[in-house]
Amino acid sequence: MESGYLVAWRSGLLEKRIRQSEKLLADCSLCPRKCGVNRLANEKGMCRTGLLAEVASYCPHFGEESVLVGEQGSGTIFFCGCNLLCVFCQNYDISHPEHNSCDVLSDEQLGSMMVGLQQQGCHNINFVTPSHVVPQILSALPHAIEKGLTVPLVFNSSGYDEVETLTLLEGIVDIYMPDFKFWNSETARRYARAGNYPEKARAALLEMQRQVGDLQVNSKGRAERGMLVRHLLMPGLMEETVEVLKFIAYSISTNCYVNIMDQYRPEGMAGNFPELNATIDTQEYKKAKKIAREVGLLRLEEKELSVLVKRLFKG
Ligand code: SF4
């Protein structure tokens, strides 16, 4: 299957989207924070990213979902800064920019990075935390395409995305991989200062599904197009998990590929929240998987021991 951005490049659609997205930077409304800063003048809002994208690291990654990893890994590019800023973030040092050391990249450098990952054999380019750098990603694509980029693009976001921005990615992003973290506004406000996260995430997932549909996997078991949703189990929030899973099953699709994740551990500023000072035990994980099946979800990421061992030794 040909990646969507190649078609968009040939038709002139990509160029049009680059121009449209740049306009959003002048009075930044890229994401639901709507900071209104002029990022074209390098002003910075909550994501602490100005005109150019900043990258913490990039590599073939073997810890992602099996349908992305394949044999050669997923080509992850970890952007610095974040528009959600969860207090328990496992990548706190790179998402909260006051702590980071990041490389500021031109569009051409970002494009070359994508091609470099493809040359290492990666099956896709996996943009981690991309919501605040959509224009920069779009502007980098022509450079990457001219150097031979062909693999699918993965938009790996927190789910805190603005629908208007997502529409600029229609026909360009091949695979959406949003989180759906919190169901209740109060929870989102407490842990991310984002009371509107639940409504924005619901709208974002619906838009992503409208664009790309259920995840399509080729004969080699690799994702080519579609949506994959992640849900991180959190201490004491099983009731919210139930609502998230029901939403996916009833409003998105029972055929939606879902990864229920049990790797929560207190990181970042979680120590300031006593209720977050815990981990998820096997029983809670099993319960969540059981609920997912009960609400009708048919495609759950499985943690196969052999796959985990293989990934451990590769990455
Ligand atoms: S992308 Fe950054 S500056 Fe723009 S609205 Fe979101 S948090 Fe604010």
PDB file of C-alpha atoms and ligand atoms in Angstrom:
ATOM      1  CA  MET A   1       0.000   0.000   0.000  1.00  0.00           C
ATOM      2  CA  GLU A   2       1.429   3.375  -0.970  1.00  0.00           C
ATOM      3  CA  SER A   3       1.844   5.849   1.893  1.00  0.00           C
ATOM      4  CA  GLY A   4      -0.695   8.668   1.737  1.00  0.00           C
ATOM      5  CA  TYR A   5       1.822  11.512   1.851  1.00  0.00           C
ATOM      6  CA  LEU A   6       3.344  10.398  -1.463  1.00  0.00           C
ATOM      7  CA  VAL A   7      -0.015  10.801  -3.180  1.00  0.00           C
ATOM      8  CA  ALA A   8      -0.512  14.149  -1.415  1.00  0.00           C
ATOM      9  CA  TRP A   9       2.923  15.308  -2.566  1.00  0.00           C
ATOM     10  CA  ARG A  10       2.251  14.479  -6.207  1.00  0.00           C
ATOM     11  CA  SER A  11      -1.178  16.129  -6.196  1.00  0.00           C
ATOM     12  CA  GLY A  12       0.029  19.355  -4.544  1.00  0.00           C
ATOM     13  CA  LEU A  13      -2.097  18.699  -1.447  1.00  0.00           C
ATOM     14  CA  LEU A  14       0.941  18.444   0.820  1.00  0.00           C
ATOM     15  CA  GLU A  15       2.179  21.870  -0.245  1.00  0.00           C
ATOM     16  CA  LYS A  16      -1.254  23.345   0.433  1.00  0.00           C
ATOM     17  CA  ARG A  17      -1.362  21.795   3.914  1.00  0.00           C
ATOM     18  CA  ILE A  18       2.099  23.152   4.711  1.00  0.00           C
ATOM     19  CA  ARG A  19       0.889  26.684   3.956  1.00  0.00           C
ATOM     20  CA  GLN A  20      -2.341  26.189   5.952  1.00  0.00           C
ATOM     21  CA  SER A  21      -0.542  24.801   8.980  1.00  0.00           C
ATOM     22  CA  GLU A  22       2.034  27.587   9.070  1.00  0.00           C
ATOM     23  CA  LYS A  23      -0.775  30.091   9.502  1.00  0.00           C
ATOM     24  CA  LEU A  24      -1.788  28.376  12.758  1.00  0.00           C
ATOM     25  CA  LEU A  25       1.650  29.146  14.218  1.00  0.00           C
ATOM     26  CA  ALA A  26       1.215  32.930  13.992  1.00  0.00           C
ATOM     27  CA  ASP A  27      -1.368  32.908  16.773  1.00  0.00           C
ATOM     28  CA  CYS A  28      -0.805  29.370  17.929  1.00  0.00           C
ATOM     29  CA  SER A  29      -3.988  27.368  18.013  1.00  0.00           C
ATOM     30  CA  LEU A  30      -2.503  24.068  16.961  1.00  0.00           C
ATOM     31  CA  CYS A  31      -3.723  22.224  20.021  1.00  0.00           C
ATOM     32  CA  PRO A  32      -6.527  22.622  22.591  1.00  0.00           C
ATOM     33  CA  ARG A  33      -4.312  24.834  24.777  1.00  0.00           C
ATOM     34  CA  LYS A  34      -4.814  27.665  22.238  1.00  0.00           C
ATOM     35  CA  CYS A  35      -1.945  29.691  23.699  1.00  0.00           C
ATOM     36  CA  GLY A  36      -2.141  32.378  21.004  1.00  0.00           C
ATOM     37  CA  VAL A  37       1.615  32.991  20.944  1.00  0.00           C
ATOM     38  CA  ASN A  38       3.425  33.907  17.742  1.00  0.00           C
ATOM     39  CA  ARG A  39       5.623  30.899  17.135  1.00  0.00           C
ATOM     40  CA  LEU A  40       6.740  32.320  13.785  1.00  0.00           C
ATOM     41  CA  ALA A  41       8.589  34.876  15.964  1.00  0.00           C
ATOM     42  CA  ASN A  42       9.822  32.009  18.139  1.00  0.00           C
ATOM     43  CA  GLU A  43       7.475  32.813  21.006  1.00  0.00           C
ATOM     44  CA  LYS A  44       6.685  29.801  23.151  1.00  0.00           C
ATOM     45  CA  GLY A  45       3.475  28.644  24.792  1.00  0.00           C
ATOM     46  CA  MET A  46       2.805  25.711  27.115  1.00  0.00           C
ATOM     47  CA  CYS A  47       4.622  23.207  24.919  1.00  0.00           C
ATOM     48  CA  ARG A  48       7.750  25.395  25.151  1.00  0.00           C
ATOM     49  CA  THR A  49       8.511  24.892  21.462  1.00  0.00           C
ATOM     50  CA  GLY A  50       9.009  27.871  19.165  1.00  0.00           C
ATOM     51  CA  LEU A  51       9.376  27.984  15.405  1.00  0.00           C
ATOM     52  CA  LEU A  52      11.496  24.875  14.910  1.00  0.00           C
ATOM     53  CA  ALA A  53      10.938  21.332  16.118  1.00  0.00           C
ATOM     54  CA  GLU A  54      13.239  20.009  18.823  1.00  0.00           C
ATOM     55  CA  VAL A  55      14.212  16.360  19.014  1.00  0.00           C
ATOM     56  CA  ALA A  56      15.553  14.485  22.033  1.00  0.00           C
ATOM     57  CA  SER A  57      16.477  11.245  20.269  1.00  0.00           C
ATOM     58  CA  TYR A  58      15.667   9.010  17.331  1.00  0.00           C
ATOM     59  CA  CYS A  59      16.242   5.319  16.806  1.00  0.00           C
ATOM     60  CA  PRO A  60      14.802   2.015  15.610  1.00  0.00           C
ATOM     61  CA  HIS A  61      12.575   1.141  18.570  1.00  0.00           C
ATOM     62  CA  PHE A  62      11.624  -2.418  19.525  1.00  0.00           C
ATOM     63  CA  GLY A  63       9.398  -1.614  22.486  1.00  0.00           C
ATOM     64  CA  GLU A  64       6.397  -0.424  20.481  1.00  0.00           C
ATOM     65  CA  GLU A  65       3.379  -2.492  19.470  1.00  0.00           C
ATOM     66  CA  SER A  66       4.150  -5.693  17.569  1.00  0.00           C
ATOM     67  CA  VAL A  67       2.414  -4.442  14.408  1.00  0.00           C
ATOM     68  CA  LEU A  68       4.802  -1.468  14.281  1.00  0.00           C
ATOM     69  CA  VAL A  69       8.022  -3.173  15.320  1.00  0.00           C
ATOM     70  CA  GLY A  70       8.194  -6.082  12.851  1.00  0.00           C
ATOM     71  CA  GLU A  71      11.746  -7.350  12.365  1.00  0.00           C
ATOM     72  CA  GLN A  72      13.592  -4.051  11.983  1.00  0.00           C
ATOM     73  CA  GLY A  73      11.877  -1.793  14.481  1.00  0.00           C
ATOM     74  CA  SER A  74       9.728   1.309  14.444  1.00  0.00           C
ATOM     75  CA  GLY A  75      11.599   4.477  13.478  1.00  0.00           C
ATOM     76  CA  THR A  76      10.825   6.648  16.470  1.00  0.00           C
ATOM     77  CA  ILE A  77      11.538  10.362  16.620  1.00  0.00           C
ATOM     78  CA  PHE A  78      11.047  11.689  20.161  1.00  0.00           C
ATOM     79  CA  PHE A  79      10.087  15.340  20.067  1.00  0.00           C
ATOM     80  CA  CYS A  80      10.915  17.583  22.982  1.00  0.00           C
ATOM     81  CA  GLY A  81       8.149  19.502  24.659  1.00  0.00           C
ATOM     82  CA  CYS A  82       4.557  18.379  24.985  1.00  0.00           C
ATOM     83  CA  ASN A  83       1.184  20.054  24.954  1.00  0.00           C
ATOM     84  CA  LEU A  84      -0.322  17.839  27.668  1.00  0.00           C
ATOM     85  CA  LEU A  85       2.380  17.663  30.350  1.00  0.00           C
ATOM     86  CA  CYS A  86       1.148  14.893  32.655  1.00  0.00           C
ATOM     87  CA  VAL A  87       2.636  15.025  36.121  1.00  0.00           C
ATOM     88  CA  PHE A  88       3.549  11.313  35.968  1.00  0.00           C
ATOM     89  CA  CYS A  89       5.214  11.424  32.543  1.00  0.00           C
ATOM     90  CA  GLN A  90       7.745   8.641  31.973  1.00  0.00           C
ATOM     91  CA  ASN A  91       9.666  10.964  29.656  1.00  0.00           C
ATOM     92  CA  TYR A  92       9.520  13.906  32.022  1.00  0.00           C
ATOM     93  CA  ASP A  93      12.969  15.210  31.122  1.00  0.00           C
ATOM     94  CA  ILE A  94      12.140  15.612  27.459  1.00  0.00           C
ATOM     95  CA  SER A  95       8.472  16.525  27.706  1.00  0.00           C
ATOM     96  CA  HIS A  96       8.985  19.250  30.296  1.00  0.00           C
ATOM     97  CA  PRO A  97      11.462  21.421  28.437  1.00  0.00           C
ATOM     98  CA  GLU A  98      12.933  23.266  31.392  1.00  0.00           C
ATOM     99  CA  HIS A  99      14.805  20.016  32.048  1.00  0.00           C
ATOM    100  CA  ASN A 100      15.817  18.958  28.582  1.00  0.00           C
ATOM    101  CA  SER A 101      18.756  19.082  26.254  1.00  0.00           C
ATOM    102  CA  CYS A 102      17.356  18.849  22.747  1.00  0.00           C
ATOM    103  CA  ASP A 103      18.499  19.394  19.198  1.00  0.00           C
ATOM    104  CA  VAL A 104      16.741  22.168  17.316  1.00  0.00           C
ATOM    105  CA  LEU A 105      16.213  20.934  13.764  1.00  0.00           C
ATOM    106  CA  SER A 106      15.585  22.636  10.467  1.00  0.00           C
ATOM    107  CA  ASP A 107      12.928  21.134   8.209  1.00  0.00           C
ATOM    108  CA  GLU A 108      15.666  19.640   6.061  1.00  0.00           C
ATOM    109  CA  GLN A 109      17.390  18.033   9.057  1.00  0.00           C
ATOM    110  CA  LEU A 110      14.116  16.549  10.268  1.00  0.00           C
ATOM    111  CA  GLY A 111      13.469  15.165   6.786  1.00  0.00           C
ATOM    112  CA  SER A 112      16.942  13.621   6.674  1.00  0.00           C
ATOM    113  CA  MET A 113      16.324  12.029  10.071  1.00  0.00           C
ATOM    114  CA  MET A 114      13.236  10.282   8.700  1.00  0.00           C
ATOM    115  CA  VAL A 115      15.129   8.972   5.699  1.00  0.00           C
ATOM    116  CA  GLY A 116      18.002   7.818   7.915  1.00  0.00           C
ATOM    117  CA  LEU A 117      15.605   5.699   9.973  1.00  0.00           C
ATOM    118  CA  GLN A 118      14.144   4.174   6.820  1.00  0.00           C
ATOM    119  CA  GLN A 119      17.677   3.383   5.631  1.00  0.00           C
ATOM    120  CA  GLN A 120      18.272   1.533   8.901  1.00  0.00           C
ATOM    121  CA  GLY A 121      15.375  -0.728   7.930  1.00  0.00           C
ATOM    122  CA  CYS A 122      12.615   0.749  10.095  1.00  0.00           C
ATOM    123  CA  HIS A 123       9.134  -0.178   8.925  1.00  0.00           C
ATOM    124  CA  ASN A 124       7.613   3.221   9.673  1.00  0.00           C
ATOM    125  CA  ILE A 125       8.411   6.697  10.980  1.00  0.00           C
ATOM    126  CA  ASN A 126       6.906   7.041  14.428  1.00  0.00           C
ATOM    127  CA  PHE A 127       6.487  10.653  15.592  1.00  0.00           C
ATOM    128  CA  VAL A 128       6.329  10.550  19.384  1.00  0.00           C
ATOM    129  CA  THR A 129       4.509  13.545  20.930  1.00  0.00           C
ATOM    130  CA  PRO A 130       3.904  15.346  17.623  1.00  0.00           C
ATOM    131  CA  SER A 131       0.789  17.444  18.389  1.00  0.00           C
ATOM    132  CA  HIS A 132       2.708  20.710  18.873  1.00  0.00           C
ATOM    133  CA  VAL A 133       4.942  20.272  15.803  1.00  0.00           C
ATOM    134  CA  VAL A 134       2.479  19.382  13.048  1.00  0.00           C
ATOM    135  CA  PRO A 135       3.564  22.248  10.733  1.00  0.00           C
ATOM    136  CA  GLN A 136       7.219  21.328  11.209  1.00  0.00           C
ATOM    137  CA  ILE A 137       6.547  17.684  10.345  1.00  0.00           C
ATOM    138  CA  LEU A 138       4.596  18.687   7.237  1.00  0.00           C
ATOM    139  CA  SER A 139       7.355  21.078   6.132  1.00  0.00           C
ATOM    140  CA  ALA A 140      10.003  18.392   6.587  1.00  0.00           C
ATOM    141  CA  LEU A 141       8.180  15.857   4.438  1.00  0.00           C
ATOM    142  CA  PRO A 142       9.086  17.258   0.994  1.00  0.00           C
ATOM    143  CA  HIS A 143      12.787  17.028   1.952  1.00  0.00           C
ATOM    144  CA  ALA A 144      12.289  13.430   3.057  1.00  0.00           C
ATOM    145  CA  ILE A 145      10.273  12.492  -0.021  1.00  0.00           C
ATOM    146  CA  GLU A 146      12.912  13.922  -2.351  1.00  0.00           C
ATOM    147  CA  LYS A 147      15.461  11.705  -0.575  1.00  0.00           C
ATOM    148  CA  GLY A 148      13.293   8.605  -0.993  1.00  0.00           C
ATOM    149  CA  LEU A 149      11.008   8.289   2.035  1.00  0.00           C
ATOM    150  CA  THR A 150       8.225   5.761   1.400  1.00  0.00           C
ATOM    151  CA  VAL A 151       7.378   4.033   4.714  1.00  0.00           C
ATOM    152  CA  PRO A 152       4.124   4.799   6.602  1.00  0.00           C
ATOM    153  CA  LEU A 153       3.930   7.724   9.040  1.00  0.00           C
ATOM    154  CA  VAL A 154       2.708   7.106  12.593  1.00  0.00           C
ATOM    155  CA  PHE A 155       1.194   9.980  14.596  1.00  0.00           C
ATOM    156  CA  ASN A 156       1.829   8.857  18.171  1.00  0.00           C
ATOM    157  CA  SER A 157       0.060  11.435  20.333  1.00  0.00           C
ATOM    158  CA  SER A 158      -1.404  11.890  23.800  1.00  0.00           C
ATOM    159  CA  GLY A 159      -4.847  12.291  22.256  1.00  0.00           C
ATOM    160  CA  TYR A 160      -4.877  15.966  23.259  1.00  0.00           C
ATOM    161  CA  ASP A 161      -5.324  17.064  19.657  1.00  0.00           C
ATOM    162  CA  GLU A 162      -7.410  19.714  17.972  1.00  0.00           C
ATOM    163  CA  VAL A 163      -9.698  18.422  15.216  1.00  0.00           C
ATOM    164  CA  GLU A 164      -8.914  21.424  13.001  1.00  0.00           C
ATOM    165  CA  THR A 165      -5.221  20.515  13.112  1.00  0.00           C
ATOM    166  CA  LEU A 166      -5.920  16.845  12.491  1.00  0.00           C
ATOM    167  CA  THR A 167      -7.831  17.699   9.325  1.00  0.00           C
ATOM    168  CA  LEU A 168      -4.569  19.074   7.937  1.00  0.00           C
ATOM    169  CA  LEU A 169      -3.137  15.579   8.279  1.00  0.00           C
ATOM    170  CA  GLU A 170      -5.885  13.842   6.357  1.00  0.00           C
ATOM    171  CA  GLY A 171      -4.367  11.891   3.484  1.00  0.00           C
ATOM    172  CA  ILE A 172      -0.860  12.410   4.908  1.00  0.00           C
ATOM    173  CA  VAL A 173      -0.678  10.446   8.158  1.00  0.00           C
ATOM    174  CA  ASP A 174      -1.091   6.718   7.554  1.00  0.00           C
ATOM    175  CA  ILE A 175      -1.390   5.450  11.114  1.00  0.00           C
ATOM    176  CA  TYR A 176      -2.781   7.265  14.133  1.00  0.00           C
ATOM    177  CA  MET A 177      -1.747   5.973  17.534  1.00  0.00           C
ATOM    178  CA  PRO A 178      -3.405   8.183  20.171  1.00  0.00           C
ATOM    179  CA  ASP A 179      -3.540   7.585  23.894  1.00  0.00           C
ATOM    180  CA  PHE A 180      -6.847   7.883  25.650  1.00  0.00           C
ATOM    181  CA  LYS A 181      -5.723   8.684  29.186  1.00  0.00           C
ATOM    182  CA  PHE A 182      -8.483  10.189  31.334  1.00  0.00           C
ATOM    183  CA  TRP A 183     -12.242   9.935  31.142  1.00  0.00           C
ATOM    184  CA  ASN A 184     -13.116  12.491  33.837  1.00  0.00           C
ATOM    185  CA  SER A 185     -12.388  16.190  33.508  1.00  0.00           C
ATOM    186  CA  GLU A 186     -11.422  16.465  37.150  1.00  0.00           C
ATOM    187  CA  THR A 187      -8.776  13.775  36.736  1.00  0.00           C
ATOM    188  CA  ALA A 188      -7.386  15.460  33.639  1.00  0.00           C
ATOM    189  CA  ARG A 189      -7.307  18.797  35.434  1.00  0.00           C
ATOM    190  CA  ARG A 190      -5.512  17.321  38.446  1.00  0.00           C
ATOM    191  CA  TYR A 191      -2.855  15.385  36.543  1.00  0.00           C
ATOM    192  CA  ALA A 192      -2.381  17.514  33.417  1.00  0.00           C
ATOM    193  CA  ARG A 193      -4.112  20.850  34.005  1.00  0.00           C
ATOM    194  CA  ALA A 194      -6.307  19.976  31.040  1.00  0.00           C
ATOM    195  CA  GLY A 195      -9.942  19.753  32.130  1.00  0.00           C
ATOM    196  CA  ASN A 196     -11.081  19.582  28.516  1.00  0.00           C
ATOM    197  CA  TYR A 197      -8.842  16.568  27.752  1.00  0.00           C
ATOM    198  CA  PRO A 198     -11.697  13.997  27.770  1.00  0.00           C
ATOM    199  CA  GLU A 199     -13.906  15.896  25.303  1.00  0.00           C
ATOM    200  CA  LYS A 200     -10.936  16.800  23.080  1.00  0.00           C
ATOM    201  CA  ALA A 201      -9.619  13.237  23.076  1.00  0.00           C
ATOM    202  CA  ARG A 202     -13.049  11.836  22.179  1.00  0.00           C
ATOM    203  CA  ALA A 203     -13.363  14.269  19.271  1.00  0.00           C
ATOM    204  CA  ALA A 204      -9.786  13.572  18.152  1.00  0.00           C
ATOM    205  CA  LEU A 205     -10.260   9.801  18.133  1.00  0.00           C
ATOM    206  CA  LEU A 206     -13.471  10.110  16.151  1.00  0.00           C
ATOM    207  CA  GLU A 207     -11.706  12.314  13.595  1.00  0.00           C
ATOM    208  CA  MET A 208      -8.727   9.958  13.346  1.00  0.00           C
ATOM    209  CA  GLN A 209     -11.035   7.005  12.835  1.00  0.00           C
ATOM    210  CA  ARG A 210     -12.960   8.936  10.175  1.00  0.00           C
ATOM    211  CA  GLN A 211      -9.723   9.558   8.296  1.00  0.00           C
ATOM    212  CA  VAL A 212      -8.054   6.160   8.420  1.00  0.00           C
ATOM    213  CA  GLY A 213     -10.500   3.602   9.843  1.00  0.00           C
ATOM    214  CA  ASP A 214      -9.614   0.387  11.627  1.00  0.00           C
ATOM    215  CA  LEU A 215      -5.988  -0.709  11.590  1.00  0.00           C
ATOM    216  CA  GLN A 216      -4.976  -2.594   8.449  1.00  0.00           C
ATOM    217  CA  VAL A 217      -2.146  -5.070   8.810  1.00  0.00           C
ATOM    218  CA  ASN A 218      -0.359  -6.643   5.824  1.00  0.00           C
ATOM    219  CA  SER A 219       0.545 -10.279   5.243  1.00  0.00           C
ATOM    220  CA  LYS A 220       3.818  -9.783   7.150  1.00  0.00           C
ATOM    221  CA  GLY A 221       1.925  -8.591  10.225  1.00  0.00           C
ATOM    222  CA  ARG A 222       2.920  -4.947   9.828  1.00  0.00           C
ATOM    223  CA  ALA A 223       0.533  -2.032  10.205  1.00  0.00           C
ATOM    224  CA  GLU A 224      -0.004  -0.049   7.016  1.00  0.00           C
ATOM    225  CA  ARG A 225      -2.921   2.250   7.717  1.00  0.00           C
ATOM    226  CA  GLY A 226      -5.553   2.882  10.365  1.00  0.00           C
ATOM    227  CA  MET A 227      -5.860   3.697  14.048  1.00  0.00           C
ATOM    228  CA  LEU A 228      -4.434   2.005  17.106  1.00  0.00           C
ATOM    229  CA  VAL A 229      -5.443   3.280  20.562  1.00  0.00           C
ATOM    230  CA  ARG A 230      -3.368   3.058  23.717  1.00  0.00           C
ATOM    231  CA  HIS A 231      -4.762   3.193  27.216  1.00  0.00           C
ATOM    232  CA  LEU A 232      -2.467   3.366  30.219  1.00  0.00           C
ATOM    233  CA  LEU A 233      -3.924   1.802  33.355  1.00  0.00           C
ATOM    234  CA  MET A 234      -3.581   4.176  36.303  1.00  0.00           C
ATOM    235  CA  PRO A 235      -3.714   3.417  40.033  1.00  0.00           C
ATOM    236  CA  GLY A 236      -7.253   3.689  41.336  1.00  0.00           C
ATOM    237  CA  LEU A 237      -8.782   4.696  38.003  1.00  0.00           C
ATOM    238  CA  MET A 238     -10.367   1.429  36.854  1.00  0.00           C
ATOM    239  CA  GLU A 239     -13.778   3.110  36.559  1.00  0.00           C
ATOM    240  CA  GLU A 240     -12.325   5.529  34.014  1.00  0.00           C
ATOM    241  CA  THR A 241     -10.750   2.605  32.167  1.00  0.00           C
ATOM    242  CA  VAL A 242     -14.197   1.031  31.828  1.00  0.00           C
ATOM    243  CA  GLU A 243     -15.611   4.228  30.290  1.00  0.00           C
ATOM    244  CA  VAL A 244     -12.664   4.608  27.902  1.00  0.00           C
ATOM    245  CA  LEU A 245     -13.030   1.023  26.701  1.00  0.00           C
ATOM    246  CA  LYS A 246     -16.788   1.422  26.286  1.00  0.00           C
ATOM    247  CA  PHE A 247     -16.257   4.577  24.237  1.00  0.00           C
ATOM    248  CA  ILE A 248     -13.808   2.822  21.941  1.00  0.00           C
ATOM    249  CA  ALA A 249     -16.093  -0.177  21.485  1.00  0.00           C
ATOM    250  CA  TYR A 250     -19.389   1.678  21.133  1.00  0.00           C
ATOM    251  CA  SER A 251     -18.356   4.925  19.402  1.00  0.00           C
ATOM    252  CA  ILE A 252     -15.230   3.991  17.445  1.00  0.00           C
ATOM    253  CA  SER A 253     -15.297   0.319  16.490  1.00  0.00           C
ATOM    254  CA  THR A 254     -15.196  -3.087  18.145  1.00  0.00           C
ATOM    255  CA  ASN A 255     -12.527  -3.841  15.545  1.00  0.00           C
ATOM    256  CA  CYS A 256     -10.313  -1.026  16.860  1.00  0.00           C
ATOM    257  CA  TYR A 257      -6.798  -2.252  17.725  1.00  0.00           C
ATOM    258  CA  VAL A 258      -6.287  -1.444  21.424  1.00  0.00           C
ATOM    259  CA  ASN A 259      -3.213  -1.677  23.607  1.00  0.00           C
ATOM    260  CA  ILE A 260      -4.049  -1.733  27.318  1.00  0.00           C
ATOM    261  CA  MET A 261      -0.801  -0.862  29.061  1.00  0.00           C
ATOM    262  CA  ASP A 262       0.149  -1.864  32.590  1.00  0.00           C
ATOM    263  CA  GLN A 263       3.571  -0.244  32.828  1.00  0.00           C
ATOM    264  CA  TYR A 264       2.546   2.758  34.923  1.00  0.00           C
ATOM    265  CA  ARG A 265       5.093   3.636  37.575  1.00  0.00           C
ATOM    266  CA  PRO A 266       5.448   6.845  39.584  1.00  0.00           C
ATOM    267  CA  GLU A 267       7.716   9.150  37.565  1.00  0.00           C
ATOM    268  CA  GLY A 268       8.142  12.862  37.067  1.00  0.00           C
ATOM    269  CA  MET A 269       6.198  14.770  39.704  1.00  0.00           C
ATOM    270  CA  ALA A 270       3.971  11.836  40.677  1.00  0.00           C
ATOM    271  CA  GLY A 271       5.539  11.911  44.143  1.00  0.00           C
ATOM    272  CA  ASN A 272       3.456  15.012  44.846  1.00  0.00           C
ATOM    273  CA  PHE A 273       0.281  12.940  44.427  1.00  0.00           C
ATOM    274  CA  PRO A 274       0.105  10.172  47.072  1.00  0.00           C
ATOM    275  CA  GLU A 275      -2.558   8.231  45.172  1.00  0.00           C
ATOM    276  CA  LEU A 276      -0.196   7.906  42.200  1.00  0.00           C
ATOM    277  CA  ASN A 277       2.532   6.281  44.257  1.00  0.00           C
ATOM    278  CA  ALA A 278       1.658   2.743  43.121  1.00  0.00           C
ATOM    279  CA  THR A 279       1.949   0.358  40.215  1.00  0.00           C
ATOM    280  CA  ILE A 280      -0.550  -1.827  38.376  1.00  0.00           C
ATOM    281  CA  ASP A 281      -0.702  -5.446  39.472  1.00  0.00           C
ATOM    282  CA  THR A 282      -1.451  -8.488  37.337  1.00  0.00           C
ATOM    283  CA  GLN A 283      -5.009  -8.795  38.620  1.00  0.00           C
ATOM    284  CA  GLU A 284      -5.851  -5.234  37.597  1.00  0.00           C
ATOM    285  CA  TYR A 285      -4.376  -5.828  34.155  1.00  0.00           C
ATOM    286  CA  LYS A 286      -6.349  -9.039  33.733  1.00  0.00           C
ATOM    287  CA  LYS A 287      -9.509  -7.284  34.881  1.00  0.00           C
ATOM    288  CA  ALA A 288      -9.056  -4.525  32.307  1.00  0.00           C
ATOM    289  CA  LYS A 289      -8.497  -7.061  29.535  1.00  0.00           C
ATOM    290  CA  LYS A 290     -11.621  -8.935  30.632  1.00  0.00           C
ATOM    291  CA  ILE A 291     -13.670  -5.734  30.561  1.00  0.00           C
ATOM    292  CA  ALA A 292     -12.337  -4.942  27.096  1.00  0.00           C
ATOM    293  CA  ARG A 293     -13.520  -8.298  25.828  1.00  0.00           C
ATOM    294  CA  GLU A 294     -16.883  -7.923  27.606  1.00  0.00           C
ATOM    295  CA  VAL A 295     -17.608  -4.606  25.895  1.00  0.00           C
ATOM    296  CA  GLY A 296     -16.856  -6.287  22.588  1.00  0.00           C
ATOM    297  CA  LEU A 297     -13.333  -5.208  21.675  1.00  0.00           C
ATOM    298  CA  LEU A 298     -11.880  -7.818  19.347  1.00  0.00           C
ATOM    299  CA  ARG A 299      -8.276  -6.736  18.752  1.00  0.00           C
ATOM    300  CA  LEU A 300      -6.150  -6.357  21.865  1.00  0.00           C
ATOM    301  CA  GLU A 301      -2.356  -6.138  21.808  1.00  0.00           C
ATOM    302  CA  GLU A 302      -1.022  -9.314  23.417  1.00  0.00           C
ATOM    303  CA  LYS A 303       2.088  -9.381  25.546  1.00  0.00           C
ATOM    304  CA  GLU A 304       3.693 -12.536  24.211  1.00  0.00           C
ATOM    305  CA  LEU A 305       6.731 -13.598  26.209  1.00  0.00           C
ATOM    306  CA  SER A 306       8.696 -14.590  23.118  1.00  0.00           C
ATOM    307  CA  VAL A 307       8.070 -11.177  21.556  1.00  0.00           C
ATOM    308  CA  LEU A 308       9.099  -9.358  24.732  1.00  0.00           C
ATOM    309  CA  VAL A 309      12.338 -11.340  25.014  1.00  0.00           C
ATOM    310  CA  LYS A 310      13.144 -10.661  21.373  1.00  0.00           C
ATOM    311  CA  ARG A 311      12.528  -6.936  21.807  1.00  0.00           C
ATOM    312  CA  LEU A 312      14.612  -6.865  24.975  1.00  0.00           C
ATOM    313  CA  PHE A 313      17.664  -8.214  23.173  1.00  0.00           C
ATOM    314  CA  LYS A 314      17.174  -5.952  20.160  1.00  0.00           C
ATOM    315  CA  GLY A 315      16.506  -2.684  21.904  1.00  0.00           C
TER     316      GLY A 315
HETATM  317  S1  SF4 B   1       1.008  23.853  20.238  1.00  0.00           S
HETATM  318 FE1  SF4 B   1       2.074  24.715  22.018  1.00  0.00          FE
HETATM  319  S2  SF4 B   1       1.955  26.949  21.786  1.00  0.00           S
HETATM  320 FE2  SF4 B   1       0.471  26.036  20.359  1.00  0.00          FE
HETATM  321  S3  SF4 B   1      -1.474  26.047  21.452  1.00  0.00           S
HETATM  322 FE3  SF4 B   1      -0.508  24.040  21.839  1.00  0.00          FE
HETATM  323  S4  SF4 B   1       0.695  24.243  23.729  1.00  0.00           S
HETATM  324 FE4  SF4 B   1       0.188  26.316  22.981  1.00  0.00          FE
END
